[in-house]
Amino acid sequence: MISMSIVGWDIGGVHTKAALVRYEADAVPDVRVVTRPFEVWRAKDRLPDLLRDVLAELTDRPPQAMALTMTAELSDVFRTKREGVRFVLDSVGIAFPKTPVYVLSLTGEWVPRAEAYDRPLDFAANNWLATALYVAEVYRNALVLDVGSTTTDVVPVVDGRVAALGRTDLDRLLHGELVYTGVLRTPLAAVVRSVPLRGRFCPVSSEYFAVTGDVYLVLGRIRPEDYTCPTPDGRPPTVEFARERLARLVCADIEQLTPAEIDAIADYIYERQLQQVETAVRKVRSRLGEPADLPVLPLGTGAFLAVEVARRMGLRLLEPPMAWGSAGGRVAPCVAAASLLTNWLMADGHEP
Amino acid sequence: MISMSIVGWDIGGVHTKAALVRYEADAVPDVRVVTRPFEVWRAKDRLPDLLRDVLAELTDRPPQAMALTMTAELSDVFRTKREGVRFVLDSVGIAFPKTPVYVLSLTGEWVPRAEAYDRPLDFAANNWLATALYVAEVYRNALVLDVGSTTTDVVPVVDGRVAALGRTDLDRLLHGELVYTGVLRTPLAAVVRSVPLRGRFCPVSSEYFAVTGDVYLVLGRIRPEDYTCPTPDGRPPTVEFARERLARLVCADIEQLTPAEIDAIADYIYERQLQQVETAVRKVRSRLGEPADLPVLPLGTGAFLAVEVARRMGLRLLEPPMAWGSAGGRVAPCVAAASLLTNWLMADGHEP
């Protein structure tokens, strides 16, 4: 294999992620990743600048090509997905006018950016497919369980093929392949209706007072530097402030609740979120012929949650593909997209 | 009765409401009300200016006294309720240095503003109590069902006394007397986990894409001018834009869903919110000796929802107290607070 340098993107509504994958002869590829919080609805016109910044952080040499995946088109700053996909395509073109950019279609093809512009709906929310297609090249059978900041992907790979039933977000929700729950940004009223407190169950507030990031900070499952989204109250992501945010879930404050009471609430929410993910896994597995043969590949910032679901269900665990390195599992779509595009460019003799 | 002019306030985290109640001899009092969207967390230091603006809209003559209730102290712009209550007290003092202001304590006493400052927790989230105390002066038995933009109060009045078990928000949540659901600002993932669509149930997004105000706009239960809070996407409160927001609940858009499909989702959410309120009503009634004698008093922006719950449960309906006029039922705590304070000032011979 000749030397090659490809950047994979996953441009979301709240985080932009990128991976640089460098191939040198037959060595294990070198992978570098960057995750940047960027809320596209706040200042969408700054996206090209952000993309340039991220690339500069990854490398000082332009890559040979870029692989693009996204979910940002769902942001309500766009009236339709059509508008959103085109905006992302435009932004990448503005940021990198000279670099060939290929976009992964929902049928698994790499399409040049200009061509994708003509049929934008084929590229909406395509990031999970990059992960699944790459996993299918490495593992014959796997259940991809990618627990992110906001959403969880549950995608079966069976006999070396992506066995997802859904392609669009809507169909994936219906099939249990997309679960709108994650370990950072999920509002707690979307996970629990009530929490145990002082011998009873207390119904919760539906205000945006606390998120799952606060739960996992308090429980020590993530570090402050993993809390890569704004906190609901704008205060820092520390255990102390996270407890203040969690107390508000039951319309209380830290003068009314003890740290132990707050932490017990957090532990209960963790339990319920595990159940949300487990339910989706059981739903997806229930349609497969011999689901016992399907080991779980835990990915994403919330991989710890995927691991626990697998443990409870007695499912074998797979390691993230070695080529992704230690950080790749957290930004799987980027690394997968870059890897897939490299293979495609090499195999088909496309000139990047 | 001599002539008297009293303003009642209900200062919330997202809406500030006020009522001017003018008494002239024995005539039915004249009531004027104002509701202003004001998100205290965005620019809390502008609260005094807002209060002055609202008063100017109500009257060009300073009232003899003011009655203060609040819920704004729960906003996460304050680290504790203590800090929040004091901030509200300070803001009122800055806005109206010359007007006597009395605050309703959670034990039902009127306390001068400066005195309240020393024990702020006795005044946190006291607005529901004003309503209930006043209703208890008019009706011997009633279940106050005040459905607001964000929350619903379920407060029994039995034998002419407020029969609530909870005083703080936390205790009221536990007793079912405070339900964190309302007809404008409630995020839909706090009402439903999934919605019917194309013969299946589709799990919902937990993003802040749409709120109950969008549901009731689409269903024609509220008018655009009733949608007195910001829309999630910043676009206008019209049926057309509300449908766009609702489509995102299932990660779709108006190119993927028909208006009829979207409206069916809205209708289902209405149904589920009715059930949330009904469940709380049943919970509160279940502890009362002879609940069949307890008619429902529907109040608030979402009174239509309270009326339907009562109809379904076969409960008799009460009219809002006549003295409140046609608009008073929508801002019950303000009108009640002003009425109660007037009575107290007159009865005890307090000089305002």
XYZ file of C-alpha atoms in Angstrom:
704
model
C 0.000 0.000 0.000
C 1.323 3.380 -0.928
C 1.377 6.331 1.421
C -1.971 8.032 1.865
C -3.542 10.582 4.182
C -7.334 10.800 4.510
C -9.536 12.827 6.858
C -12.924 11.482 7.918
C -15.575 13.885 9.206
C -18.646 13.467 11.334
C -20.389 16.829 11.419
C -23.142 16.792 14.007
C -25.497 19.429 15.323
C -23.552 19.854 18.541
C -20.169 18.211 17.989
C -17.906 18.185 14.997
C -15.484 15.277 14.925
C -12.662 14.426 12.603
C -10.032 11.735 12.228
C -6.848 11.793 10.214
C -5.815 8.345 9.044
C -2.314 8.046 7.563
C -1.185 4.946 5.790
C 2.504 4.258 5.215
C 3.277 1.107 3.261
C 2.064 -1.867 5.261
C 2.370 -0.358 8.743
C -0.623 -0.065 11.052
C -2.225 3.231 10.075
C -1.615 6.255 12.242
C -4.876 7.711 13.575
C -5.391 11.139 15.097
C -8.798 12.396 16.207
C -10.280 15.732 17.227
C -13.672 16.447 18.778
C -14.939 20.003 18.949
C -18.175 21.191 20.540
C -19.915 23.306 17.931
C -23.622 24.020 18.110
C -24.563 24.554 14.525
C -27.792 26.378 15.429
C -25.913 29.067 17.289
C -23.700 30.281 14.466
C -23.930 28.056 11.448
C -21.994 30.437 9.247
C -18.902 29.829 11.348
C -18.827 26.158 10.343
C -16.246 26.570 7.528
C -13.866 28.332 9.931
C -14.351 25.605 12.482
C -13.619 22.918 9.897
C -10.397 24.671 8.933
C -9.406 24.940 12.600
C -10.025 21.258 13.173
C -7.970 20.274 10.142
C -5.131 22.518 11.283
C -5.181 20.747 14.618
C -4.956 17.366 12.887
C -2.216 18.133 10.390
C -0.258 20.890 8.703
C -0.373 19.105 5.357
C -3.530 18.899 3.282
C -4.896 15.354 3.099
C -5.343 13.655 -0.248
C -9.068 13.344 0.213
C -11.841 13.701 2.771
C -14.690 11.391 3.696
C -17.841 13.136 4.895
C -20.563 11.942 7.226
C -23.033 14.101 9.119
C -26.075 14.410 11.352
C -26.123 18.222 11.571
C -28.854 18.416 8.946
C -31.423 17.520 11.643
C -30.726 20.769 13.518
C -33.716 23.067 13.582
C -31.618 25.878 12.202
C -32.571 24.207 8.911
C -36.210 23.945 7.925
C -35.655 20.640 6.131
C -32.974 17.973 5.909
C -32.555 18.941 2.253
C -31.517 22.431 3.329
C -29.305 21.053 6.104
C -27.371 18.544 4.006
C -26.718 21.169 1.371
C -25.505 23.601 3.981
C -22.999 21.065 5.288
C -21.836 20.251 1.758
C -21.427 23.964 1.026
C -19.527 24.590 4.249
C -17.043 21.821 3.513
C -16.588 23.170 -0.008
C -15.940 26.678 1.313
C -13.471 25.406 3.885
C -11.552 23.073 1.577
C -12.041 24.143 -2.032
C -9.043 22.197 -3.282
C -9.468 18.879 -1.494
C -11.580 16.127 -3.070
C -14.475 15.360 -0.727
C -16.571 12.198 -0.966
C -19.848 11.687 0.858
C -21.185 8.301 1.926
C -24.655 7.653 0.534
C -27.228 5.664 2.502
C -26.827 2.919 -0.087
C -23.134 2.692 0.779
C -21.554 4.494 -2.176
C -18.933 7.218 -2.130
C -20.237 10.201 -4.045
C -18.272 13.357 -4.935
C -19.464 16.411 -3.012
C -20.853 18.260 -6.058
C -22.852 15.227 -7.107
C -24.252 14.698 -3.599
C -25.652 18.215 -3.779
C -28.227 17.081 -6.341
C -29.779 14.398 -4.108
C -29.155 15.582 -0.549
C -31.577 13.199 1.166
C -29.364 10.244 0.268
C -26.720 11.605 2.626
C -28.684 12.726 5.684
C -27.574 11.130 8.972
C -25.150 8.766 7.278
C -22.530 8.538 10.027
C -23.733 5.251 11.557
C -23.473 3.543 8.173
C -19.775 4.352 7.881
C -19.159 2.649 11.211
C -21.266 -0.364 10.354
C -19.747 -0.843 6.881
C -16.244 -0.748 8.287
C -17.082 -3.090 11.146
C -18.508 -5.483 8.563
C -15.083 -5.562 6.891
C -13.401 -6.542 10.154
C -15.956 -8.743 11.904
C -18.290 -11.212 10.261
C -20.879 -10.878 13.021
C -21.280 -8.002 15.451
C -23.838 -5.817 17.087
C -22.452 -2.278 16.864
C -23.473 -0.434 20.025
C -22.242 3.142 19.651
C -23.346 5.194 22.660
C -22.720 8.854 21.933
C -23.422 12.139 23.668
C -27.033 12.278 22.507
C -27.919 9.129 20.609
C -27.133 5.447 20.538
C -26.758 3.375 17.377
C -27.691 -0.307 17.508
C -26.654 -1.831 14.197
C -26.350 -5.536 13.480
C -23.676 -6.904 11.176
C -24.559 -10.430 10.088
C -22.496 -12.663 7.804
C -20.251 -9.761 6.937
C -23.093 -7.487 5.832
C -24.802 -4.544 7.473
C -28.154 -5.986 8.527
C -29.858 -2.719 9.494
C -33.492 -2.384 8.438
C -33.623 1.402 8.666
C -31.725 3.926 6.588
C -33.360 7.222 7.517
C -33.476 8.449 11.112
C -37.240 7.880 11.156
C -36.980 4.271 10.043
C -34.060 3.646 12.370
C -36.074 4.975 15.320
C -38.941 2.666 14.361
C -36.621 -0.363 14.208
C -34.800 0.368 17.478
C -31.576 0.955 15.572
C -31.433 4.591 16.629
C -32.170 5.363 20.265
C -32.357 8.988 21.225
C -30.408 8.600 24.448
C -26.779 9.398 25.197
C -24.290 9.957 27.989
C -23.823 13.734 27.810
C -26.663 15.851 26.425
C -29.799 13.844 27.124
C -32.236 15.796 29.330
C -33.116 13.703 32.341
C -36.896 13.927 31.893
C -36.318 11.956 28.676
C -34.850 9.094 30.724
C -36.933 9.049 33.917
C -40.436 10.143 34.865
C -39.713 9.924 38.595
C -36.785 9.134 40.871
C -36.565 7.411 44.252
C -36.240 9.825 47.162
C -36.928 9.455 50.875
C -38.915 6.269 50.542
C -41.067 7.455 47.650
C -40.864 8.133 43.953
C -40.720 11.810 43.133
C -41.943 12.935 39.690
C -39.340 15.049 37.929
C -39.239 18.542 36.491
C -39.280 18.825 32.721
C -37.046 21.897 32.676
C -33.621 21.717 31.067
C -31.886 21.715 34.438
C -29.553 18.736 34.158
C -28.340 16.224 31.573
C -26.857 12.748 31.595
C -23.370 14.284 31.605
C -24.131 15.448 35.151
C -25.190 11.928 36.125
C -21.954 10.398 34.868
C -19.763 13.129 36.332
C -21.285 12.534 39.751
C -20.925 8.766 39.360
C -17.298 9.132 38.245
C -17.942 7.497 34.872
C -16.715 10.502 32.896
C -14.139 13.175 33.666
C -14.821 16.909 33.438
C -12.849 17.038 30.168
C -15.193 14.416 28.673
C -18.160 16.730 29.260
C -17.733 18.297 25.825
C -21.029 20.163 25.623
C -22.307 23.263 27.422
C -23.759 22.588 30.874
C -27.444 23.498 31.249
C -26.696 26.275 33.749
C -23.488 27.448 32.091
C -21.433 26.575 35.183
C -18.396 24.301 34.974
C -18.607 20.516 34.580
C -17.506 19.651 38.104
C -19.027 17.152 40.523
C -20.070 19.990 42.814
C -21.978 21.921 40.132
C -23.350 18.711 38.634
C -24.934 17.941 42.027
C -26.537 21.394 42.027
C -27.979 20.737 38.585
C -29.245 17.293 39.556
C -30.978 18.651 42.691
C -33.130 20.828 40.448
C -34.510 17.751 38.723
C -36.874 17.428 41.698
C -37.194 21.216 42.055
C -34.843 21.165 45.028
C -31.394 22.577 45.734
C -28.254 21.550 47.590
C -29.634 23.042 50.785
C -32.549 20.594 50.644
C -30.827 17.409 49.475
C -27.685 15.694 50.746
C -24.904 14.649 48.357
C -25.822 11.018 49.082
C -29.451 11.650 48.104
C -28.364 13.334 44.877
C -25.923 10.568 44.034
C -28.610 7.941 44.594
C -30.805 9.772 42.099
C -27.909 9.773 39.609
C -27.364 6.056 40.123
C -31.040 5.375 39.455
C -30.948 7.393 36.223
C -27.891 5.410 35.096
C -29.858 2.239 35.756
C -32.817 3.466 33.718
C -30.636 4.562 30.843
C -28.999 1.147 30.790
C -32.495 -0.311 30.495
C -33.322 2.016 27.574
C -30.291 0.755 25.674
C -30.834 -2.853 26.689
C -34.432 -2.714 25.472
C -33.277 -1.508 22.066
C -30.638 -4.243 21.902
C -33.247 -6.873 22.730
C -35.594 -5.421 20.107
C -32.958 -5.534 17.358
C -31.723 -9.004 18.348
C -35.260 -10.352 18.433
C -35.547 -10.254 14.654
C -32.309 -12.142 13.997
C -32.214 -15.856 13.436
C -29.446 -16.856 15.806
C -28.868 -13.777 17.903
C -26.718 -15.690 20.425
C -23.873 -15.551 17.932
C -23.892 -11.781 17.774
C -21.224 -10.295 20.075
C -21.380 -6.624 21.021
C -18.912 -4.037 19.769
C -19.069 -1.158 22.303
C -18.175 2.231 20.833
C -18.557 5.930 21.582
C -18.143 8.217 24.569
C -20.640 6.000 26.379
C -18.942 2.702 25.543
C -18.961 1.971 29.281
C -22.731 1.770 29.110
C -22.649 -0.581 26.116
C -20.199 -2.827 27.972
C -22.505 -3.063 30.973
C -25.532 -3.857 28.798
C -23.571 -6.674 27.150
C -22.405 -7.976 30.530
C -25.956 -8.081 31.869
C -27.210 -9.856 28.783
C -24.336 -12.315 28.853
C -23.102 -11.241 25.428
C -19.524 -11.542 24.292
C -17.622 -8.280 23.687
C -15.553 -7.371 20.646
C -12.608 -4.995 20.639
C -12.752 -1.925 18.404
C -10.845 -2.627 15.179
C -7.137 -2.399 15.961
C -6.508 -0.050 13.073
C -8.558 2.622 14.836
C -6.037 2.973 17.655
C -6.984 3.863 21.203
C -9.089 6.939 20.422
C -10.866 5.744 17.297
C -13.667 3.960 19.108
C -14.900 7.281 20.458
C -15.290 8.829 17.025
C -15.985 5.649 15.113
C -17.815 7.201 12.126
C -14.849 9.479 11.296
C -12.227 6.767 11.484
C -14.491 4.327 9.676
C -15.277 6.817 6.930
C -11.607 7.608 6.409
C -10.702 3.907 6.340
C -13.519 3.010 3.956
C -12.704 5.839 1.596
C -9.037 4.839 1.535
C -9.935 1.277 0.617
C -12.332 2.462 -2.049
C -9.840 4.871 -3.595
C -7.167 2.169 -3.617
C -9.329 -0.685 -4.821
C -11.063 1.100 -7.629
C -8.030 3.025 -8.651
C -9.846 6.305 -8.199
C -7.595 9.280 -8.254
C -8.305 11.348 -5.174
C -65.304 49.353 51.413
C -63.138 52.305 50.623
C -61.310 52.785 47.369
C -58.175 50.721 47.032
C -55.753 49.750 44.302
C -53.492 46.723 44.734
C -51.154 44.982 42.325
C -50.515 41.255 42.632
C -47.371 39.750 41.090
C -46.405 36.277 40.007
C -42.773 36.401 38.995
C -41.786 33.176 37.281
C -38.629 32.021 35.584
C -40.076 32.496 32.114
C -43.187 34.638 32.530
C -43.863 37.617 34.731
C -47.528 38.219 35.406
C -49.319 40.986 37.218
C -52.875 41.962 38.044
C -54.205 45.322 39.130
C -57.284 45.010 41.317
C -59.195 48.239 41.985
C -61.925 48.399 44.553
C -64.432 51.244 44.520
C -66.945 51.181 47.342
C -69.066 48.046 46.990
C -68.790 47.626 43.223
C -67.358 44.487 41.693
C -63.615 45.115 41.614
C -62.027 46.149 38.368
C -59.284 43.687 37.299
C -56.587 44.250 34.693
C -53.896 41.710 33.960
C -50.617 41.670 32.061
C -48.447 38.699 31.107
C -44.932 39.268 29.836
C -42.498 36.625 28.637
C -39.275 37.228 30.536
C -36.640 34.535 30.885
C -34.916 35.443 34.096
C -31.846 33.356 33.249
C -31.157 35.379 30.126
C -30.837 38.804 31.695
C -31.843 38.766 35.309
C -30.572 42.278 35.956
C -33.251 43.636 33.648
C -35.997 42.376 35.971
C -36.530 45.715 37.770
C -36.994 47.511 34.443
C -39.435 44.847 33.333
C -41.438 45.206 36.534
C -41.680 48.969 36.024
C -42.784 48.431 32.414
C -45.496 46.011 33.458
C -46.793 48.371 36.128
C -46.856 51.223 33.628
C -48.958 49.052 31.341
C -51.402 48.352 34.158
C -51.807 51.876 35.515
C -50.362 55.344 35.532
C -50.997 55.777 39.252
C -48.930 53.964 41.850
C -50.951 51.326 43.702
C -51.321 51.493 47.460
C -49.571 48.194 47.959
C -48.275 45.169 46.144
C -48.685 41.469 46.817
C -45.768 39.293 45.733
C -45.656 35.664 44.701
C -42.954 33.939 42.678
C -41.449 30.797 41.218
C -38.448 32.419 39.530
C -36.177 31.364 42.392
C -35.997 27.861 40.889
C -34.205 29.171 37.787
C -30.696 27.839 37.476
C -29.367 31.333 37.153
C -29.443 31.122 40.960
C -27.360 28.487 42.719
C -29.931 28.101 45.507
C -33.525 29.073 46.173
C -32.248 31.305 48.966
C -30.277 33.328 46.432
C -33.217 33.353 44.017
C -35.864 34.554 46.447
C -33.585 37.337 47.661
C -32.908 38.372 44.094
C -36.611 38.700 43.387
C -37.178 40.634 46.610
C -34.307 42.955 45.739
C -35.568 43.489 42.213
C -39.023 44.477 43.414
C -37.452 46.832 45.940
C -35.309 48.461 43.242
C -38.267 48.818 40.898
C -40.713 50.194 43.472
C -38.814 51.715 46.381
C -41.804 53.701 47.606
C -44.585 51.109 47.403
C -45.242 48.774 50.345
C -44.708 45.195 49.167
C -45.990 42.168 51.053
C -44.934 38.615 50.343
C -47.093 35.566 50.994
C -45.344 33.048 53.244
C -45.888 29.315 52.806
C -47.752 29.380 56.119
C -50.195 31.882 54.629
C -49.037 35.131 56.229
C -48.361 38.459 54.561
C -44.835 39.543 55.406
C -43.242 42.902 54.529
C -40.553 42.602 51.888
C -37.653 43.551 54.162
C -38.708 40.977 56.715
C -39.072 38.257 54.095
C -35.453 38.833 53.185
C -34.357 37.255 56.471
C -36.084 33.930 55.846
C -36.242 33.553 52.069
C -37.126 29.854 51.976
C -40.548 30.608 53.483
C -41.467 32.406 50.252
C -40.103 30.152 47.510
C -42.697 29.006 44.943
C -45.605 30.510 46.868
C -47.857 31.419 43.947
C -50.108 28.335 44.115
C -50.893 29.082 47.759
C -52.295 32.514 46.905
C -54.704 30.925 44.451
C -55.723 28.187 46.863
C -56.236 30.535 49.819
C -58.441 32.808 47.782
C -60.440 29.945 46.332
C -60.995 28.717 49.886
C -62.632 32.065 50.663
C -65.054 31.665 47.759
C -65.713 27.923 47.596
C -66.012 25.606 50.546
C -64.877 22.610 48.506
C -62.883 22.636 45.288
C -60.037 20.977 43.515
C -57.964 23.802 42.033
C -56.590 22.602 38.702
C -54.367 25.382 37.374
C -52.747 24.273 34.116
C -50.033 26.742 33.207
C -47.389 27.019 30.507
C -44.986 24.681 32.259
C -46.572 23.263 35.382
C -49.941 22.213 36.722
C -51.140 22.785 40.286
C -53.569 20.303 41.810
C -54.666 21.712 45.141
C -57.637 20.514 47.172
C -59.741 22.931 49.186
C -61.816 21.034 51.748
C -64.256 22.526 54.230
C -63.053 26.010 53.378
C -59.405 25.229 54.077
C -56.441 24.565 51.822
C -55.912 20.827 52.177
C -52.550 20.607 50.401
C -50.014 18.284 52.001
C -46.983 19.839 50.353
C -45.591 23.345 50.786
C -42.227 23.184 49.012
C -41.951 22.246 45.344
C -40.274 18.978 46.327
C -43.059 17.944 48.696
C -45.709 19.063 46.229
C -44.145 16.927 43.494
C -44.157 13.958 45.864
C -47.838 14.482 46.705
C -48.970 14.963 43.101
C -49.942 18.561 43.879
C -47.357 19.939 41.469
C -47.099 18.272 38.077
C -44.313 19.433 35.832
C -46.408 19.533 32.700
C -47.990 22.501 30.944
C -49.549 23.634 27.685
C -46.773 25.812 26.268
C -43.197 25.098 27.292
C -43.166 21.391 28.105
C -40.693 19.484 25.896
C -42.506 16.628 24.218
C -40.081 13.920 25.324
C -41.295 14.715 28.851
C -44.850 13.781 27.820
C -44.381 10.833 25.444
C -41.731 8.174 24.908
C -43.115 7.202 21.517
C -45.888 8.260 19.162
C -48.100 6.328 16.751
C -46.991 6.554 13.136
C -47.666 4.378 10.105
C -49.003 1.459 12.078
C -46.236 1.415 14.659
C -45.034 3.359 17.658
C -42.016 5.495 16.919
C -39.676 6.373 19.816
C -39.101 10.116 20.021
C -36.073 12.361 19.911
C -35.004 13.937 23.174
C -33.839 17.153 21.540
C -35.572 20.444 22.310
C -37.272 20.486 18.913
C -40.904 21.070 19.856
C -43.038 21.905 22.880
C -46.646 21.468 23.905
C -47.409 24.947 22.554
C -46.805 23.489 19.089
C -49.206 20.645 19.821
C -52.000 23.012 20.850
C -51.371 25.432 17.989
C -51.723 22.613 15.496
C -54.827 21.311 17.260
C -56.359 24.794 17.338
C -56.579 24.855 21.138
C -54.456 28.001 21.440
C -53.945 30.969 19.163
C -50.545 32.236 18.052
C -50.857 35.142 20.506
C -51.296 32.647 23.371
C -47.895 31.130 22.579
C -46.171 33.548 24.946
C -42.776 31.880 25.088
C -39.961 31.577 22.562
C -40.408 28.765 20.044
C -37.675 26.096 20.132
C -36.421 26.997 16.652
C -36.948 30.731 16.973
C -39.476 30.764 14.121
C -42.966 32.220 14.554
C -45.775 30.450 16.433
C -47.841 29.542 13.381
C -49.471 26.230 12.520
C -47.124 25.802 9.579
C -43.941 26.235 11.622
C -45.391 24.249 14.521
C -45.821 21.303 12.143
C -42.171 21.621 11.119
C -41.151 21.525 14.766
C -43.372 18.540 15.505
C -41.981 16.564 12.538
C -38.555 16.738 14.160
C -39.860 14.896 17.210
C -39.405 11.704 15.187
C -36.277 13.055 13.445
C -38.291 13.730 10.293
C -39.272 16.851 8.378
C -42.266 18.128 6.436
C -40.966 16.475 3.298
C -41.230 13.082 5.006
C -44.498 13.449 6.944
C -47.906 14.654 5.792
C -49.815 17.328 7.745
C -52.325 14.633 8.725
C -49.579 12.425 10.127
C -48.159 15.318 12.116
C -51.574 16.329 13.450
C -52.257 12.750 14.534
C -49.023 12.838 16.528
C -50.144 16.118 18.137
C -53.500 14.643 19.026
C -51.833 11.654 20.673
C -49.585 13.934 22.748
C -52.649 15.889 23.895
C -54.199 12.603 24.960
C -51.124 11.604 26.931
C -50.868 14.976 28.612
C -54.501 14.714 29.644
C -53.614 11.385 31.229
C -50.674 12.940 33.099
C -52.983 15.521 34.645
C -55.764 13.037 35.272
C -53.365 10.706 37.069
C -52.330 13.506 39.405
C -55.968 14.424 40.045
C -56.751 10.813 40.909
C -53.719 10.632 43.188
C -54.693 13.756 45.124
C -58.370 12.748 45.328
C -57.469 9.261 46.534
C -56.430 10.566 49.933
C -59.607 12.541 50.574
C -62.504 11.102 52.530
C -65.367 11.945 50.213
C -63.722 13.000 46.991
C -66.970 12.833 45.023
C -67.953 16.141 46.591
C -64.917 17.913 45.242
C -65.723 19.819 42.041
C -62.916 21.017 39.789
C -61.984 24.669 39.369
C -60.155 24.896 36.003
C -57.634 27.736 35.793
C -54.648 28.843 33.758
C -53.691 29.060 30.103
C -54.427 25.349 29.890
C -57.839 25.491 31.569
C -59.208 23.678 28.503
C -57.185 20.655 29.540
C -58.481 20.813 33.130
C -62.055 20.997 31.832
C -61.575 17.864 29.734
C -60.024 15.951 32.639
C -63.031 16.854 34.791
C -65.435 15.855 32.038
C -63.811 12.474 31.625
C -63.839 11.850 35.354
C -67.455 12.974 35.636
C -66.564 15.794 38.018
C -68.582 18.952 38.381
C -66.940 22.201 37.239
C -66.746 25.459 39.173
C -66.523 28.906 37.620
C -63.522 31.086 38.442
C -64.459 33.553 41.195
C -66.552 36.300 39.614
C -64.417 39.018 41.149
C -61.500 37.931 38.958
C -63.251 38.970 35.773
C -62.766 37.227 32.453
C -58.964 37.289 32.374
C -58.247 36.566 36.027
C -58.469 32.806 35.708
C -55.431 32.815 33.455
C -53.226 34.559 36.000
C -54.929 33.288 39.107
C -52.027 33.722 41.562
C -51.730 37.456 40.785
C -55.415 38.207 41.117
C -55.702 36.005 44.181
C -52.679 37.599 45.828
C -54.029 41.095 45.206
C -57.461 40.116 46.515
C -56.080 38.408 49.612
C -53.791 41.298 50.441
C -56.644 43.766 50.095
C -58.776 41.787 52.502
C -55.920 41.465 54.942
C -55.063 45.156 54.831
C -58.731 46.062 55.341
C -59.514 43.487 58.009
C -56.525 44.074 60.183
C -56.483 47.792 59.717
C -52.951 47.650 58.395
C -51.838 50.865 56.814
C -50.435 49.998 53.390
